């Protein structure tokens, strides 16, 4: 039996802290038609899920949290409990797909079964069909979930690995003291920076962000929307300003949130949008492990700045400072430290913290590198891959960014009642990227008073 890490188990605690939260992550694969019969797709998927051990394992918790939850084989596993079929109402456009996906993602997964679902969806416009994979965040982070999806695709199973992560362990005081001693005497010099980064993360979580409509209680219903831009366009901006793809994506998110606050009649102040940005700490030899391996950065996105170039440069500068502060390394440090602490203590601490009002973080923006080549399923090309993040901890919006083939996709989730404008938030991201591209190719000019659009004379 394998056990969950403290980070994996933390997602269960976060879900338990709010009856309206669902900590499932998802992705919609849109495929070219014609669609094979649903029975044929379900039969193929039923075979392929057997190559991913986590998809036929149950979550087994220990009494009083005396040991970490464990993954155990489901003796009654039946893929039919997880693979389901749906048909969109006419006209089967993006709006219909997104409304349906939001309805699926808002429902909690059944913890009495393996924690995933896979939906086969017919009736998309243009003769297309779709597959929605939904897994609990305690199983996988974005990178691991993308690999799970790849395993379900054509030729994916032959690349699967069934290696386990670690043996099951229960709390032993003697063993804990030995682990603590080995960790404390083996800390490299870089750990000082990691500790500093961890303190920065804790400080950021405890310092309240400016009050706004972006945080607060949520309902159990969700809305979903997407924005899609060409990676070539993003690369143009990167070359012009010497920034990264993530910088461009976050600058576009910044501009859209600024407009959202203004549209709602609120002031986009400097401390209005502290954003939780997960950062992968997955080593090269762990890419086939199904688990969570992330740290976080907590920068303020510059919604107080109106100029798009200034926004982009501020994002680049703040992310660079966050990386230099050791926040990325803090993830590995905290995971190592958690191993040396009795699991009951970490579980009770996390449970207490997740039940406190959360005011430090306003939104989450996670960036997952997807496949650079198109995947295929049942002989059909996956033409679009749309990520879906979860909502929890008083956050009313969340954004997942994923590169796939030649596109960069933003999946925007929002609470149904308190974030009714997720469509406009997604469109704002699209417009912000387009404006940065225009600036990069010379249609705009940066001046001391801001970025000005050039007017073509007659």
Short mmCIF file of C-alpha atoms in Angstrom, two decimals, residues 56-238:
data_model
loop_
_atom_site.label_atom_id
_atom_site.label_comp_id
_atom_site.label_asym_id
_atom_site.label_seq_id
_atom_site.Cartn_x
_atom_site.Cartn_y
_atom_site.Cartn_z
CA UNK A 56 -8.40 1.65 -9.65
CA UNK A 57 -7.39 2.37 -6.07
CA UNK A 58 -9.48 3.49 -3.11
CA UNK A 59 -8.63 6.08 -0.49
CA UNK A 60 -8.29 4.44 2.93
CA UNK A 61 -8.04 6.75 5.94
CA UNK A 62 -6.60 5.88 9.35
CA UNK A 63 -8.60 6.23 12.59
CA UNK A 64 -7.90 9.57 14.33
CA UNK A 65 -5.37 10.37 11.59
CA UNK A 66 -2.75 8.24 13.37
CA UNK A 67 -1.29 7.47 9.97
CA UNK A 68 -1.43 9.02 6.53
CA UNK A 69 -4.31 8.02 4.23
CA UNK A 70 -3.37 5.11 1.99
CA UNK A 71 -4.09 4.00 -1.55
CA UNK A 72 -5.43 0.44 -1.60
CA UNK A 73 -6.60 -1.66 -4.50
CA UNK A 74 -10.37 -1.61 -5.05
CA UNK A 75 -11.41 -5.29 -5.01
CA UNK A 76 -14.72 -4.43 -6.67
CA UNK A 77 -13.39 -2.01 -9.26
CA UNK A 78 -15.70 -1.54 -12.23
CA UNK A 79 -14.79 1.08 -14.82
CA UNK A 80 -18.48 1.44 -15.66
CA UNK A 81 -18.93 3.33 -12.38
CA UNK A 82 -16.57 6.01 -13.67
CA UNK A 83 -16.95 6.15 -17.46
CA UNK A 84 -20.17 7.91 -18.38
CA UNK A 85 -21.91 9.34 -21.44
CA UNK A 86 -23.61 12.67 -22.08
CA UNK A 87 -25.01 14.52 -25.10
CA UNK A 88 -25.04 18.30 -25.37
CA UNK A 89 -28.24 20.10 -26.27
CA UNK A 90 -28.35 21.89 -29.62
CA UNK A 91 -26.51 23.76 -30.97
CA UNK A 92 -23.63 22.09 -29.08
CA UNK A 93 -21.54 25.29 -29.10
CA UNK A 94 -18.89 26.32 -26.58
CA UNK A 95 -21.52 27.88 -24.34
CA UNK A 96 -23.38 24.58 -24.04
CA UNK A 97 -20.15 22.66 -23.47
CA UNK A 98 -18.98 25.05 -20.75
CA UNK A 99 -22.33 25.05 -18.93
CA UNK A 100 -22.33 21.26 -18.91
CA UNK A 101 -18.68 21.05 -17.78
CA UNK A 102 -19.30 23.48 -14.91
CA UNK A 103 -22.21 21.32 -13.76
CA UNK A 104 -20.01 18.20 -13.76
CA UNK A 105 -17.05 19.82 -12.03
CA UNK A 106 -19.08 21.34 -9.19
CA UNK A 107 -20.13 17.89 -7.93
CA UNK A 108 -17.87 16.19 -5.40
CA UNK A 109 -16.35 12.83 -6.24
CA UNK A 110 -17.54 9.80 -4.28
CA UNK A 111 -14.82 8.84 -1.78
CA UNK A 112 -16.21 5.32 -1.55
CA UNK A 113 -14.85 4.72 -5.07
CA UNK A 114 -11.62 5.58 -6.90
CA UNK A 115 -11.56 9.37 -7.16
CA UNK A 116 -12.10 10.05 -10.85
CA UNK A 117 -14.68 10.24 -13.63
CA UNK A 118 -14.40 10.22 -17.40
CA UNK A 119 -17.25 11.58 -19.49
CA UNK A 120 -17.78 10.83 -23.20
CA UNK A 121 -19.65 13.78 -24.71
CA UNK A 122 -21.51 13.79 -28.02
CA UNK A 123 -23.32 16.55 -29.88
CA UNK A 124 -20.64 19.22 -30.25
CA UNK A 125 -21.05 21.54 -33.22
CA UNK A 126 -19.10 20.73 -36.37
CA UNK A 127 -19.52 16.99 -35.84
CA UNK A 128 -17.01 16.98 -33.00
CA UNK A 129 -17.13 15.13 -29.68
CA UNK A 130 -15.31 15.45 -26.37
CA UNK A 131 -13.87 13.66 -23.38
CA UNK A 132 -13.84 15.20 -19.88
CA UNK A 133 -11.40 13.69 -17.37
CA UNK A 134 -12.04 14.66 -13.75
CA UNK A 135 -9.70 13.58 -10.94
CA UNK A 136 -9.38 14.63 -7.32
CA UNK A 137 -6.48 16.96 -6.61
CA UNK A 138 -5.23 14.59 -3.88
CA UNK A 139 -4.34 12.19 -6.71
CA UNK A 140 -2.42 14.49 -9.00
CA UNK A 141 -1.22 17.98 -9.76
CA UNK A 142 -1.65 19.46 -13.23
CA UNK A 143 1.39 17.77 -14.74
CA UNK A 144 0.51 14.36 -13.34
CA UNK A 145 -3.13 14.73 -14.43
CA UNK A 146 -2.01 15.58 -17.96
CA UNK A 147 0.04 12.40 -18.02
CA UNK A 148 -3.02 10.45 -16.84
CA UNK A 149 -4.97 11.84 -19.78
CA UNK A 150 -2.14 10.92 -22.12
CA UNK A 151 -2.30 7.33 -20.87
CA UNK A 152 -5.92 7.14 -22.00
CA UNK A 153 -5.00 8.30 -25.50
CA UNK A 154 -3.82 6.15 -28.38
CA UNK A 155 -0.37 4.65 -27.69
CA UNK A 156 -0.47 6.13 -24.20
CA UNK A 157 -0.73 2.82 -22.36
CA UNK A 158 2.50 1.44 -23.79
CA UNK A 159 4.44 4.28 -22.15
CA UNK A 160 2.80 3.78 -18.75
CA UNK A 161 4.80 2.75 -15.72
CA UNK A 162 3.40 0.92 -12.74
CA UNK A 163 6.19 1.86 -10.33
CA UNK A 164 5.10 2.72 -6.82
CA UNK A 165 6.21 5.76 -4.91
CA UNK A 166 6.95 4.47 -1.44
CA UNK A 167 6.01 1.86 1.10
CA UNK A 168 3.21 2.42 3.54
CA UNK A 169 4.27 3.82 6.90
CA UNK A 170 2.60 4.44 10.23
CA UNK A 171 3.75 6.74 12.97
CA UNK A 172 6.71 5.43 14.96
CA UNK A 173 8.26 7.75 17.59
CA UNK A 174 11.70 6.13 17.24
CA UNK A 175 11.57 6.32 13.46
CA UNK A 176 10.40 9.93 13.59
CA UNK A 177 13.35 10.96 15.79
CA UNK A 178 15.75 9.25 13.42
CA UNK A 179 14.22 10.94 10.36
CA UNK A 180 14.31 14.33 12.07
CA UNK A 181 17.99 13.90 12.98
CA UNK A 182 18.99 12.82 9.46
CA UNK A 183 17.15 15.76 7.88
CA UNK A 184 18.52 18.32 10.34
CA UNK A 185 22.13 17.14 9.90
CA UNK A 186 21.90 16.86 6.13
CA UNK A 187 20.53 20.26 5.22
CA UNK A 188 22.47 21.89 2.37
CA UNK A 189 23.37 25.56 2.40
CA UNK A 190 20.57 26.26 -0.09
CA UNK A 191 18.09 25.30 2.60
CA UNK A 192 18.61 28.69 4.21
CA UNK A 193 17.08 30.24 1.09
CA UNK A 194 14.27 27.68 1.14
CA UNK A 195 13.49 28.55 4.75
CA UNK A 196 13.41 32.22 3.81
CA UNK A 197 11.06 31.38 0.96
CA UNK A 198 8.81 29.37 3.27
CA UNK A 199 8.62 32.30 5.67
CA UNK A 200 7.71 34.55 2.75
CA UNK A 201 4.87 32.20 1.79
CA UNK A 202 3.54 32.06 5.36
CA UNK A 203 3.75 35.84 5.69
CA UNK A 204 1.90 36.29 2.41
CA UNK A 205 -0.86 33.94 3.50
CA UNK A 206 -1.32 35.73 6.81
CA UNK A 207 -1.27 39.30 5.45
CA UNK A 208 -4.79 40.17 4.24
CA UNK A 209 -5.20 41.40 0.67
CA UNK A 210 -7.41 44.40 -0.03
CA UNK A 211 -11.08 43.58 0.46
CA UNK A 212 -12.96 43.03 -2.80
CA UNK A 213 -15.73 41.00 -4.39
CA UNK A 214 -13.12 38.49 -5.61
CA UNK A 215 -13.05 36.56 -2.32
CA UNK A 216 -15.63 35.37 0.17
CA UNK A 217 -18.13 32.56 0.64
CA UNK A 218 -19.10 30.58 -2.45
CA UNK A 219 -22.04 28.45 -3.48
CA UNK A 220 -21.84 24.90 -4.78
CA UNK A 221 -22.50 25.98 -8.39
CA UNK A 222 -19.87 27.00 -10.95
CA UNK A 223 -19.41 28.85 -14.24
CA UNK A 224 -16.68 28.08 -16.77
CA UNK A 225 -15.19 29.89 -19.76
CA UNK A 226 -11.98 29.81 -21.80
CA UNK A 227 -9.65 32.04 -23.77
CA UNK A 228 -7.32 30.66 -26.45
CA UNK A 229 -4.38 32.42 -28.07
CA UNK A 230 -1.67 31.36 -30.52
CA UNK A 231 1.66 30.40 -28.94
CA UNK A 232 3.39 32.11 -31.87
CA UNK A 233 1.74 35.39 -30.84
CA UNK A 234 2.88 34.92 -27.26
CA UNK A 235 6.40 34.15 -28.50
CA UNK A 236 6.38 37.46 -30.41
CA UNK A 237 5.73 39.34 -27.17
CA UNK A 238 8.38 37.31 -25.36
#
